Coordinates of C-alpha atoms in Angstrom, one line a residue:
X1 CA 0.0 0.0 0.0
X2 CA 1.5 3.3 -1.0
X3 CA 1.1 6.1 1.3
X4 CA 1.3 9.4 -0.4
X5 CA 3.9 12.2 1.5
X6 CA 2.5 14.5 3.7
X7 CA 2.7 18.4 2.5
X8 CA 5.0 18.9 5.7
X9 CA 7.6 15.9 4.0
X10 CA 7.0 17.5 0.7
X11 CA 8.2 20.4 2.0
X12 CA 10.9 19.6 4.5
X13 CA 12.0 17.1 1.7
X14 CA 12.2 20.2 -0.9
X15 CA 13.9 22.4 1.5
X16 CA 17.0 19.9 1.8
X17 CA 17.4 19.4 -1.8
X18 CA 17.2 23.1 -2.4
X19 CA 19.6 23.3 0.7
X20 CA 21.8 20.7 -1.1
X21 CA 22.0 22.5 -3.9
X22 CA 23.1 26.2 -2.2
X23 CA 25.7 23.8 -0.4
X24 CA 27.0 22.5 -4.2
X25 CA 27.1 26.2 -5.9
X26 CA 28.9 27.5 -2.7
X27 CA 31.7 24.0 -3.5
X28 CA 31.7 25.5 -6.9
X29 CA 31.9 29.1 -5.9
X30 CA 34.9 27.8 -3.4
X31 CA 36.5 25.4 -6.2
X32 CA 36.5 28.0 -8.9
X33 CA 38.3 30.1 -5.8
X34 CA 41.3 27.5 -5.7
X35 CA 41.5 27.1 -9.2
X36 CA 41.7 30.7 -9.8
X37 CA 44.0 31.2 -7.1
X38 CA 46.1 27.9 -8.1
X39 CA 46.7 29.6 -12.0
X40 CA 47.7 33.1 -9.7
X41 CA 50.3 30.7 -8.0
X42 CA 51.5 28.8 -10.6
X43 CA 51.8 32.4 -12.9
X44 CA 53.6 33.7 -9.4
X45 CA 55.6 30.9 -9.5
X46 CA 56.3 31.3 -13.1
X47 CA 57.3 34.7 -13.0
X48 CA 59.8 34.1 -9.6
X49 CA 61.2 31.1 -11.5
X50 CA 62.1 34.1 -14.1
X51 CA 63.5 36.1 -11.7
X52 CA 65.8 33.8 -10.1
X53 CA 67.0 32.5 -13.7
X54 CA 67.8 36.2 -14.7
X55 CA 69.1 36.9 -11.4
X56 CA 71.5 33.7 -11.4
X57 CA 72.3 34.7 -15.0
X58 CA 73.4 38.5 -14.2
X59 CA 75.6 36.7 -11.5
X60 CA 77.2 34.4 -13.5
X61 CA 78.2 37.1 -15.7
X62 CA 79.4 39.1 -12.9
X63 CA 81.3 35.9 -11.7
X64 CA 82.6 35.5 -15.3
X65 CA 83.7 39.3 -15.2
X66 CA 85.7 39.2 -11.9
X67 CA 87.3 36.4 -12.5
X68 CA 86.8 34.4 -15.8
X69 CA 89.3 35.1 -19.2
X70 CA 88.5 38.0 -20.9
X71 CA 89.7 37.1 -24.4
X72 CA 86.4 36.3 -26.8
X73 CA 88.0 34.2 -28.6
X74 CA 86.3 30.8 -29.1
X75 CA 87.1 27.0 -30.6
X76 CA 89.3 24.0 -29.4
X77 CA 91.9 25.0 -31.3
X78 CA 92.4 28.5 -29.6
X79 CA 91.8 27.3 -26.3
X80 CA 94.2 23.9 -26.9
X81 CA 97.0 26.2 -28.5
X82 CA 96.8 28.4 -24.9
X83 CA 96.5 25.3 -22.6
X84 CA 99.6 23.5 -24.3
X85 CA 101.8 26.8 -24.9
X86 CA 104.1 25.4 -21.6
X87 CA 104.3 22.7 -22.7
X88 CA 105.3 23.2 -26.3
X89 CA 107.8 25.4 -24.9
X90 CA 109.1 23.2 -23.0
X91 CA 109.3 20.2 -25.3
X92 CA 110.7 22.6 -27.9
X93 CA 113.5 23.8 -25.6
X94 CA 113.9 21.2 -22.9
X95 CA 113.4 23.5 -20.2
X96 CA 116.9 25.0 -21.4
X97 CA 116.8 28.8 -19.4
X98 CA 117.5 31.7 -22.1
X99 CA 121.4 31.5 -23.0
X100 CA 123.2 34.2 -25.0
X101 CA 122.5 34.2 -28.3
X102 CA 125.8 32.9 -30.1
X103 CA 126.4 32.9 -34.2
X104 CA 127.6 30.1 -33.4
X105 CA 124.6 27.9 -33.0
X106 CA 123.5 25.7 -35.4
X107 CA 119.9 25.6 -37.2
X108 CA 117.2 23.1 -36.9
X109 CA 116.1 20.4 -39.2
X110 CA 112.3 20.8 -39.3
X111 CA 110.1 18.6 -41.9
X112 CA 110.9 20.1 -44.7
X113 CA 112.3 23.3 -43.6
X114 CA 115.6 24.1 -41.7
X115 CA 114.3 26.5 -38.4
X116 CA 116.9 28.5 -36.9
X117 CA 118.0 27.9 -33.7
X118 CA 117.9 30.7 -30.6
X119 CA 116.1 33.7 -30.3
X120 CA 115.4 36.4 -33.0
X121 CA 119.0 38.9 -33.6
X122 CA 118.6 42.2 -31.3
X123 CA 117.8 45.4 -32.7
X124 CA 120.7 46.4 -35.3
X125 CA 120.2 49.9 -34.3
X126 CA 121.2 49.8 -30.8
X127 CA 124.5 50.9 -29.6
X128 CA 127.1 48.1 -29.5
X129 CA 130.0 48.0 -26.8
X130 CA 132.3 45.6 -27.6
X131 CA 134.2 43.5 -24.9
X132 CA 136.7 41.4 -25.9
X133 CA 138.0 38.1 -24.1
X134 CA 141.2 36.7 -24.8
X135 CA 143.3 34.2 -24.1
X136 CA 146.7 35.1 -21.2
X137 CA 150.0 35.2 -23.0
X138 CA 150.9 32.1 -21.4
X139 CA 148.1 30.1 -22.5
X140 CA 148.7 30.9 -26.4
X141 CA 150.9 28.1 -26.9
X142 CA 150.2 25.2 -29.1
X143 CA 150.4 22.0 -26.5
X144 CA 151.3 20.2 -29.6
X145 CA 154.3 21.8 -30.7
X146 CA 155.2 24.5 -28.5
X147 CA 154.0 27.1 -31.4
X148 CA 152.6 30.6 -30.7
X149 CA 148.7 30.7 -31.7
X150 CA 147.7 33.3 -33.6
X151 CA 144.1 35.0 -33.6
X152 CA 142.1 33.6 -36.6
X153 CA 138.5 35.1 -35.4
X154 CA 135.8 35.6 -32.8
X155 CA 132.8 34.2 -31.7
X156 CA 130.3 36.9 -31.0
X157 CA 127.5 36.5 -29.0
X158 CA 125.0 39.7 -27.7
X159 CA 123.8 40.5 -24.6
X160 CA 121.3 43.3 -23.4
X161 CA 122.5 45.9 -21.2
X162 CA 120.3 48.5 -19.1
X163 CA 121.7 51.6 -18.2
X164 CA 119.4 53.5 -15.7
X165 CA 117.9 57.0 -17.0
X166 CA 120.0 60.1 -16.1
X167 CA 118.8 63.1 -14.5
X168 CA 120.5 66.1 -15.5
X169 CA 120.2 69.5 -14.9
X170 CA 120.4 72.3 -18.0
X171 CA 121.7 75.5 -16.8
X172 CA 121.0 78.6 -18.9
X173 CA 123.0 81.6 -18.7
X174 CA 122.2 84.5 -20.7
X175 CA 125.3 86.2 -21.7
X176 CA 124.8 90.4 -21.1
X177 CA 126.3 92.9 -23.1
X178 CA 127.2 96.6 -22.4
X179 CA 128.9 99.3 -24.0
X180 CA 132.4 100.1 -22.3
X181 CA 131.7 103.9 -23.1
X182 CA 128.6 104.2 -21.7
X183 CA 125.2 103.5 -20.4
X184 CA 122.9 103.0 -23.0
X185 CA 123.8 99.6 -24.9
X186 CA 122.8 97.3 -22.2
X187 CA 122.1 93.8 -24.5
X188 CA 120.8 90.1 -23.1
X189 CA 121.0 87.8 -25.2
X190 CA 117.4 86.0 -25.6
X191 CA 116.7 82.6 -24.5
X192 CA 115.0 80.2 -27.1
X193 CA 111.2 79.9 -27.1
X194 CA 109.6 77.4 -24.4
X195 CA 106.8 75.6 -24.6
X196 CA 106.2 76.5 -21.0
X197 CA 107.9 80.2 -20.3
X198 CA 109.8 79.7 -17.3
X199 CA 109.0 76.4 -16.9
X200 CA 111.0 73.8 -14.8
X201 CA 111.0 70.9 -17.3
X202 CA 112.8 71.3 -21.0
X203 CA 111.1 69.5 -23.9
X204 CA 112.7 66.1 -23.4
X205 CA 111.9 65.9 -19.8
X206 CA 108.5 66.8 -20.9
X207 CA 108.0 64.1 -23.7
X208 CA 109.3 61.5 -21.1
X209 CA 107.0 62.5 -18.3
X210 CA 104.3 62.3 -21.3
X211 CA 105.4 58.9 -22.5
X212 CA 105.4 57.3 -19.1
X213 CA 102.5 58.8 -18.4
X214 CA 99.9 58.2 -21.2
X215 CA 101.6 55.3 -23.1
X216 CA 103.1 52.9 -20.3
X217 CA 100.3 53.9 -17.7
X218 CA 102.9 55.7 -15.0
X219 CA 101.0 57.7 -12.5
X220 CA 102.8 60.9 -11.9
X221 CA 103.5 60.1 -8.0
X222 CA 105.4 56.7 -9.6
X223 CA 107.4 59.1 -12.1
X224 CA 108.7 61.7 -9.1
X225 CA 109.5 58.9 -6.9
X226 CA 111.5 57.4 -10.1
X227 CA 112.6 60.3 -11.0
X228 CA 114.2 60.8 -6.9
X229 CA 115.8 58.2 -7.2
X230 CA 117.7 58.9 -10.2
X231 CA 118.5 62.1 -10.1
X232 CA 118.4 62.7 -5.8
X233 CA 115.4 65.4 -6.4
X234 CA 112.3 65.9 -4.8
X235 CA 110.2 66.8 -7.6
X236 CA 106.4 68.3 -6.6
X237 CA 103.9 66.0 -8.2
X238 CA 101.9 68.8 -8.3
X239 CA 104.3 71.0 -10.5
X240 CA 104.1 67.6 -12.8
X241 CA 100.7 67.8 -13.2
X242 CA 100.4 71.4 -13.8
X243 CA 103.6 71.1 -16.5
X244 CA 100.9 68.4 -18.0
X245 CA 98.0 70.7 -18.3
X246 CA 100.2 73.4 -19.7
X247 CA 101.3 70.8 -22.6
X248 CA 98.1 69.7 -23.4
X249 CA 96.3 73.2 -23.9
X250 CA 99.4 74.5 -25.9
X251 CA 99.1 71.0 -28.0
X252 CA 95.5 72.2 -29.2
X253 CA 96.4 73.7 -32.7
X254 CA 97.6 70.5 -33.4
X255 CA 94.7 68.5 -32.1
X256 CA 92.7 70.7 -34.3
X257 CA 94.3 70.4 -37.5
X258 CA 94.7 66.4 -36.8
X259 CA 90.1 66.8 -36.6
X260 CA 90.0 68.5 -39.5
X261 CA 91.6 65.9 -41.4
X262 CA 89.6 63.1 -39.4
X263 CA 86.2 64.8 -40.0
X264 CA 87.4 65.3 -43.9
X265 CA 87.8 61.3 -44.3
X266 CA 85.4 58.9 -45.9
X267 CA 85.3 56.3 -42.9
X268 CA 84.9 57.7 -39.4
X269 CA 84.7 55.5 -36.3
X270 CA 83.4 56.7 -33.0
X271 CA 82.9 55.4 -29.3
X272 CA 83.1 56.5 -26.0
X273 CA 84.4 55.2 -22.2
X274 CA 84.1 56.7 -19.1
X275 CA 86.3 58.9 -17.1
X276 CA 86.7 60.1 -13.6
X277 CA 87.3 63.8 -12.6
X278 CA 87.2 64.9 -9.3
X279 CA 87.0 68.8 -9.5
X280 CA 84.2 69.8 -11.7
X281 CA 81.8 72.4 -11.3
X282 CA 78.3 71.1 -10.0
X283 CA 79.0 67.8 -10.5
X284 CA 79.8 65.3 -7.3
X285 CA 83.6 63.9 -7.6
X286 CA 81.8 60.2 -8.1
X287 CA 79.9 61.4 -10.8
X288 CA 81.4 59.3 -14.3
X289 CA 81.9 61.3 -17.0
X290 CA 83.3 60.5 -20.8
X291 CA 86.0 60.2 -23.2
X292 CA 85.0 60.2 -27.0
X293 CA 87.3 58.4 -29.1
X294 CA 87.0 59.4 -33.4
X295 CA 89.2 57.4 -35.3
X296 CA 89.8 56.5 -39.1
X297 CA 91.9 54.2 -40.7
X298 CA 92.4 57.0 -44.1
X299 CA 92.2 60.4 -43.4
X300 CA 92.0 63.3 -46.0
X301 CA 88.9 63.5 -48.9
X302 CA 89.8 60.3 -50.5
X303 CA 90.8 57.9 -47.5
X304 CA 94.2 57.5 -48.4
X305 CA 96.1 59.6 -45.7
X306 CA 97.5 58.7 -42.7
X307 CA 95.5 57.1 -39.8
X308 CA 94.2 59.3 -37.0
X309 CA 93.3 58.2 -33.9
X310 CA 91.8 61.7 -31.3
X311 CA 89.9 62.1 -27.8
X312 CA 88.1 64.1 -26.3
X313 CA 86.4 64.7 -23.0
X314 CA 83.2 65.7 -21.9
X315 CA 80.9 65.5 -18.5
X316 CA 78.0 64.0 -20.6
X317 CA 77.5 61.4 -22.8
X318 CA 74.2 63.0 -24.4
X319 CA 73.6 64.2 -27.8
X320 CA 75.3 67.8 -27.2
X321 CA 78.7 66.7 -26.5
X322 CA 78.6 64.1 -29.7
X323 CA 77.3 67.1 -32.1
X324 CA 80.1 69.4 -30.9
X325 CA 82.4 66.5 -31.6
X326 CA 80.9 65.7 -34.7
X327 CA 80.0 69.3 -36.7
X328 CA 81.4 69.9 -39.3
X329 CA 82.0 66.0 -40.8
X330 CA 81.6 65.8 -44.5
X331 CA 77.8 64.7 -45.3
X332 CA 77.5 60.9 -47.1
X333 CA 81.0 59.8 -45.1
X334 CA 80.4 57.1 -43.3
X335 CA 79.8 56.4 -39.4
X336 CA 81.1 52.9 -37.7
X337 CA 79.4 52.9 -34.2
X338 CA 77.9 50.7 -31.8
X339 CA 74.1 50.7 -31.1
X340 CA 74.2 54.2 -29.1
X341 CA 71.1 56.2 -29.6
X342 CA 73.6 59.3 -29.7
X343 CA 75.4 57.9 -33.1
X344 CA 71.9 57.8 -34.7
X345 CA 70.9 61.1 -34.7
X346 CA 74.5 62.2 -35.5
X347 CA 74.3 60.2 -38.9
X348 CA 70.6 61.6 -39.3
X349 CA 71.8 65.3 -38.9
X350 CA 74.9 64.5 -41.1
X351 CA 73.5 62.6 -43.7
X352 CA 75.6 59.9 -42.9
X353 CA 75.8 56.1 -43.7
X354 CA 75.5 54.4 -40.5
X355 CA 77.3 51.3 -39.7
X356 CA 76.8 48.3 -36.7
X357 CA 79.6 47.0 -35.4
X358 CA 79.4 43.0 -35.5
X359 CA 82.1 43.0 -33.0
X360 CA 79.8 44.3 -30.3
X361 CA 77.2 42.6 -31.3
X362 CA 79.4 39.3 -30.9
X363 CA 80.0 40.5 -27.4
X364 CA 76.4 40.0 -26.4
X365 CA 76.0 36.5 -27.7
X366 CA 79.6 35.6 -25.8
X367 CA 78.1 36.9 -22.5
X368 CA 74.9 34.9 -22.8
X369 CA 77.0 31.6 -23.4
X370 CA 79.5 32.2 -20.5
X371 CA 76.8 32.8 -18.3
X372 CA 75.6 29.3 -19.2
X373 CA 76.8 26.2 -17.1
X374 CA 79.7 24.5 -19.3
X375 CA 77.7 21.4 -19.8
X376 CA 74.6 23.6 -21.3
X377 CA 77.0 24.9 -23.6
X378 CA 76.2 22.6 -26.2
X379 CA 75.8 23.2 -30.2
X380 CA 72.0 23.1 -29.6
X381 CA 72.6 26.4 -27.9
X382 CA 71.0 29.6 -30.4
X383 CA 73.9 31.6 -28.6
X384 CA 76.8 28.7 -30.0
X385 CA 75.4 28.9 -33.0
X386 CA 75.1 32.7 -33.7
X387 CA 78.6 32.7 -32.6
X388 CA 79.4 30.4 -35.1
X389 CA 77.6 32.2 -37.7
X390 CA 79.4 35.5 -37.1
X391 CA 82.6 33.7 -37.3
X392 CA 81.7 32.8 -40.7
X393 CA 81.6 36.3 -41.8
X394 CA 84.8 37.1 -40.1
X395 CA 86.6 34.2 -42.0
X396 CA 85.6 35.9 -44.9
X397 CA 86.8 39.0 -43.5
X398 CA 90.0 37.4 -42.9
X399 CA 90.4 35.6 -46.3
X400 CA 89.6 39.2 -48.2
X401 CA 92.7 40.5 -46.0
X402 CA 95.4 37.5 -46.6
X403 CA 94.8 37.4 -50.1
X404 CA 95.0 41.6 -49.9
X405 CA 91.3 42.0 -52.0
X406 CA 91.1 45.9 -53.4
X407 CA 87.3 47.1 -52.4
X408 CA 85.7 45.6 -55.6
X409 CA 87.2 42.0 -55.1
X410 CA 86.2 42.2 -51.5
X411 CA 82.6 43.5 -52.5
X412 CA 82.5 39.7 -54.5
X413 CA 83.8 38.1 -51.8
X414 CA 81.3 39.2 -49.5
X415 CA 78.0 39.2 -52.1
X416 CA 79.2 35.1 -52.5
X417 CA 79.8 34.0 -49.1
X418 CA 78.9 36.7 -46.5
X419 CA 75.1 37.3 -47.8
X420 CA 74.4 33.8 -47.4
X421 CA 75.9 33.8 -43.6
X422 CA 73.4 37.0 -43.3
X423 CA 70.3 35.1 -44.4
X424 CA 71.0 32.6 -41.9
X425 CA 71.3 35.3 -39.4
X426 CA 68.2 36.4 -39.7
X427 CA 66.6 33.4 -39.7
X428 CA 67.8 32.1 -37.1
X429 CA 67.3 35.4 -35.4
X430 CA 63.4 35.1 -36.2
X431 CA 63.3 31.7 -35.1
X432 CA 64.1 32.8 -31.5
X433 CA 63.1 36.2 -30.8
X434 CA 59.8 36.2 -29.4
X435 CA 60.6 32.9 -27.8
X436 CA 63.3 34.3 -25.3
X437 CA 62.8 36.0 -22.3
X438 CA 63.8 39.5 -23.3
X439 CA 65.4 40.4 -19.9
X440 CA 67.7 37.7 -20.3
X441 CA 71.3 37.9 -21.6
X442 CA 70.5 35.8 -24.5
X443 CA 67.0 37.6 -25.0
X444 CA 69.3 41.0 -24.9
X445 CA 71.8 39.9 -27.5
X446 CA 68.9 38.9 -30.1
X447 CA 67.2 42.6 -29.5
X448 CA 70.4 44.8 -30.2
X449 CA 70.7 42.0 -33.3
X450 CA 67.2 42.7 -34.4
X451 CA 67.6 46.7 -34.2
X452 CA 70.4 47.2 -35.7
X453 CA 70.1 44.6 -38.3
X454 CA 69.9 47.7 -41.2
X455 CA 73.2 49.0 -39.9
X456 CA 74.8 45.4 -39.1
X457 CA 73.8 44.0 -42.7
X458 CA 75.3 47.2 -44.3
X459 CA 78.7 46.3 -44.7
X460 CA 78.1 43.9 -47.7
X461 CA 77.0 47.0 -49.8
X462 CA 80.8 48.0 -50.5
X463 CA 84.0 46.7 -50.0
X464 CA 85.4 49.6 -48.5
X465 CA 82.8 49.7 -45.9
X466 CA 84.2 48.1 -42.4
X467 CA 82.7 44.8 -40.6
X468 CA 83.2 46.5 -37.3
X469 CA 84.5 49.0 -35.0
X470 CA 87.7 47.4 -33.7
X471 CA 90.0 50.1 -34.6
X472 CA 88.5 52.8 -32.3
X473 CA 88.1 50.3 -29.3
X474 CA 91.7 48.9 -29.9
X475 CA 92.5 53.1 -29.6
X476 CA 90.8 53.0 -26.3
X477 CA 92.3 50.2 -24.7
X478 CA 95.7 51.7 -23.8
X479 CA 93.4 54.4 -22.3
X480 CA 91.5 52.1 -20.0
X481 CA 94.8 50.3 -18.6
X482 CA 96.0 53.7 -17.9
X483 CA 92.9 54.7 -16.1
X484 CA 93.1 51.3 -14.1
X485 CA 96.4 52.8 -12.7
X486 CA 96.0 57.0 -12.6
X487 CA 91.7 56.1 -11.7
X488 CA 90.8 59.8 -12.4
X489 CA 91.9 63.4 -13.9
X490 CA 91.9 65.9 -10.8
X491 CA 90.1 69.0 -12.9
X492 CA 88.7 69.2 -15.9
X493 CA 91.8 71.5 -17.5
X494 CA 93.4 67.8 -16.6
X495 CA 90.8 65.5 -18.6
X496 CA 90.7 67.6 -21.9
X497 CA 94.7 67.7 -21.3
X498 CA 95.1 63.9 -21.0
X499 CA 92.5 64.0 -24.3
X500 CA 94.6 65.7 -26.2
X501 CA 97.7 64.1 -25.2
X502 CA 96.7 60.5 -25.6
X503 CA 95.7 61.9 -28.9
X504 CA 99.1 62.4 -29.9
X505 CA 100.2 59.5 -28.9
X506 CA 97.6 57.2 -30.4
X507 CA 98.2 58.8 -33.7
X508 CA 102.1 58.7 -33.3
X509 CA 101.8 54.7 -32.7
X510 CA 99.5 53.6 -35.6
X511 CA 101.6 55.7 -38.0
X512 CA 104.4 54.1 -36.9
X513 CA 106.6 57.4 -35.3
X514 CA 108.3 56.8 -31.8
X515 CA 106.1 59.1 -29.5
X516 CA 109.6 59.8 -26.9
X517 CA 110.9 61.6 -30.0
X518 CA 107.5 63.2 -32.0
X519 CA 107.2 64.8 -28.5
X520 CA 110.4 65.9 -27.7
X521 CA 110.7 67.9 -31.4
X522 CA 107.0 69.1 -30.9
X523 CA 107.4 70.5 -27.5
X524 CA 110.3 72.4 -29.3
X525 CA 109.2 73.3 -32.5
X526 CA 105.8 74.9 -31.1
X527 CA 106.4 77.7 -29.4
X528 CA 107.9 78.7 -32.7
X529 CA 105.1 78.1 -34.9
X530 CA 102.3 81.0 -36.3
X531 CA 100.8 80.5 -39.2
X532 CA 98.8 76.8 -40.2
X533 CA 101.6 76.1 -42.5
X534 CA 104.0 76.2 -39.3
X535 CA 101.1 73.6 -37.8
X536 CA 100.7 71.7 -40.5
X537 CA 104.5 71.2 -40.4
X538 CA 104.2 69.9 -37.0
X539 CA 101.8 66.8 -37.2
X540 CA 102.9 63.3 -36.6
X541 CA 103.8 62.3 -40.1
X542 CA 105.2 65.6 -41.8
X543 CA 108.0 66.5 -38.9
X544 CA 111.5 66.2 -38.7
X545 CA 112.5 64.0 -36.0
X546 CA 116.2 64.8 -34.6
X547 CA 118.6 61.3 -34.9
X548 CA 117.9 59.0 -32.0

């Protein structure tokens, strides 16, 4: 017998479902809760994991920075030629100490080749003094047959002697003159010009202070304490520096003439590095300021004068201090830079051809691999094989330069082998850059590649056109081991100064003139000079150096 529910069971029986199904939607309302909060975790997570993989990366490079190699260079080859140099030497010599070098050694049969033995002959041009060594009277007699021996040559062998520099001191004295009759022919007889009136050092004193300075990286306290103990003189390193600032402002009409012909040249190369000056108006002694560096490799209208390699200082690395550096280039030249902002609008403004340096943008990709752990460093790797891309074009590079190519037969070179090597580039570069963080070092190295791809891809136009800007950062480098021991310019008369006198010197070296002695005849020849003739006449490749 079925018994029909009452309306009270009908009811309460309703009221539980309905109360059962509030309790599901709330289990939903709380599930969707924990889902939505589990995705906010696991994007949290994400984006930490992100974090700590760019923060391990940044210091791995900084670990690489401190205390890793700093050559670039990559391959087995390189790095098996560097690990085994001891040991080649020392299977080729048998750990044999160095020995005077005699003309009496014998060569070396080698394959098919005879190598000589001993080390390279010593500079013909240095003085020789001769010792001679022979034998006591009493030991010139033949054992044999009681005969005198006579002399019937020498065996010469050469060793190098230092002789500690001198300090000496030049005494002037002006002869005067009078008339025996009376007093009105009273005469002196002039002293020559100076580039410093009434200065303390003469010209060669100056060129060596300069020298030791600015080309071996000799702080000025090291030269007076050198100088002391040569010479027993207490010299103010103050009075040095100030003699420095003197010699770089009077140098100026030289710097200037040396600008015009860098400015004037087809192929300009430009970059910048910092520099510390302590007294500068408004500006706190830890602020960083700059040194531009402009060099070419062919100065004059039609690239074929000498190189020219110039600094110059400023507080700022912004646009102003670039176009003061930069008026007056010759529009449609062309301008090798890294991926500056600055070097941009200076082309723009010019009307110049703008360049990328691949160089730098190698850099980028090296970074990202060394901050990699060695055994991720494998050929999979899109940094490893950019690298090895890049190299490609440099072997072309290399080839065109061993087999001396003119611009036209390098322009073939590089349309047959190094447009390929670009289109695989940029392949591979659109294969990975939206699939890279962009934070990361790898991520940064394909973003410079991307924007400056134009400039980068350039170089293929023309054979004259450079691959990248090694020149002007191989200018800069004795500048930054000479900052690593001076660490800062005390005013800013003192930074423009050691502008224009690494200048100099720079220039002096890649044309091939001994700075000591372009100095030494400048610092004489200069207070003489007035017109831009007389200038002219003094630049690193027109003067008369005095014999050695």
């Amino acid at each position: 017998m079925n018994m029909q529910p009452t309306f009270e069971e009908f009811n309460a029986l309703r009221q539980a479902i309905e109360a059962l199904h509030s309790e599901r939607d709330s289990l939903q309302v709380q599930r969707d809760a924990l889902h939505s909060a589990q995705q906010s975790l696991v994007g949290e997570n994400r984006v930490l994991r992100v974090e700590r993989d760019l923060l391990k990366e940044r210091l791995a490079k900084m670990m690489h920075k401190m205390f890793a190699a700093k050559s670039e260079a990559r391959g087995t080859e390189q790095k098996d030629m560097f690990f085994n140099e001891a040991e080649a030497h020392s299977a080729a010599t048998q750990a044999v100490p160095a020995q005077e070098e005699s003309q009496a050694d014998q060569g070396t049969d080698v394959a098919s080749h005879k190598r000589k033995r001993g080390r390279k002959p010593l500079d013909p041009a240095l003085p020789r003094q001769v010792e001679r060594h022979e034998l006591p009277e009493s030991e010139r007699i033949c054992a044999h047959d009681g005969a005198t021996l006579t002399e019937i040559g020498v065996e010469v062998s050469e060793q190098i002697e230092v002789i500690p520099q001198q300090v000496r001191v030049i005494r002037h004295e002006r002869v005067k003159y009078a008339c025996p009759c009376c007093d009105g022919a009273l005469r002196l007889a002039p002293k020559p010009a100076q580039i410093i009136p009434k200065g303390l050092f003469t010209a060669g004193a100056l060129a060596w202070m300069t020298t030791a300075k600015y080309e071996d990286g000799l702080p000025l306290y090291r030269q007076a304490a050198l100088l002391g103990r040569f010479g027993g003189t207490d010299l103010s390193r103050n009075t040095m520096a100030a003699s420095m600032v003197r010699v770089g402002q009077a140098v100026q009409p030289i710097i200037n003439l040396l600008r015009d012909h860098l400015l004037d040249s087809p192929i300009t190369f430009g970059d910048e590095t910092r520099v510390q000056v302590l007294k500068e108006p408004g500006r706190a002694a830890q602020t960083q300021s700059f040194m531009w560096a402009q060099t070419t490799d062919g100065s004059g209208p039609t690239g074929t004068g000498p190189p020219i390699r110039l600094f110059g200082y400023s507080p700022s690395r912004g646009a102003g201090a670039a176009q003061n550096l930069y008026a007056g280039i010759r529009a449609g030249s062309v301008l090798m830079s890294d991926g500056y902002e600055v070097y941009n609008q200076i082309a723009q403004q010019h009307q110049l051809v703008h360049l990328g340096c691949w160089a730098h943008c190698r850099r980028y990709f090296i970074e990202a691999l060394d901050a990699l752990p060695k055994h991720a460093r494998t050929p999979e790797q899109p940094a490893v094989q950019f690298i090895e891309l890049i190299g490609q074009l440099y072997a072309v590079e290399s080839r065109a330069q061993d087999r001396k190519m003119g611009p036209q037969e390098r322009l073939d070179e590089r349309q047959r082998h190094s447009v390929p090597m670009l289109e695989r580039i940029q392949a591979l570069l659109l294969t990975h850059l939206h699939a890279v963080v962009p934070g990361s070092l790898l991520g940064k190295a394909l973003h410079y590649l991307s924007a400056q791809w134009l400039k980068l891809s350039r170089f293929v136009t023309d054979g004259s056109y450079p691959i990248d800007n090694n020149p002007c950062e191989n200018a800069i480098r004795p500048f930054v081991v000479g900052r690593r021991n001076w660490l800062f310019a005390d005013t800013v008369g003192g930074a423009n100064a050691s502008a224009n006198l690494y200048s100099l010197l720079q220039t002096c070296k890649v044309n091939g003139v001994d700075p000591h002695r372009y100095l030494a005849a400048l610092f004489t020849a200069l207070p003489l000079a007035k017109t831009v003739d007389d200038y002219e006449a003094l630049l690193p490749w027109p003067i008369v150096l005095p014999a050695a």
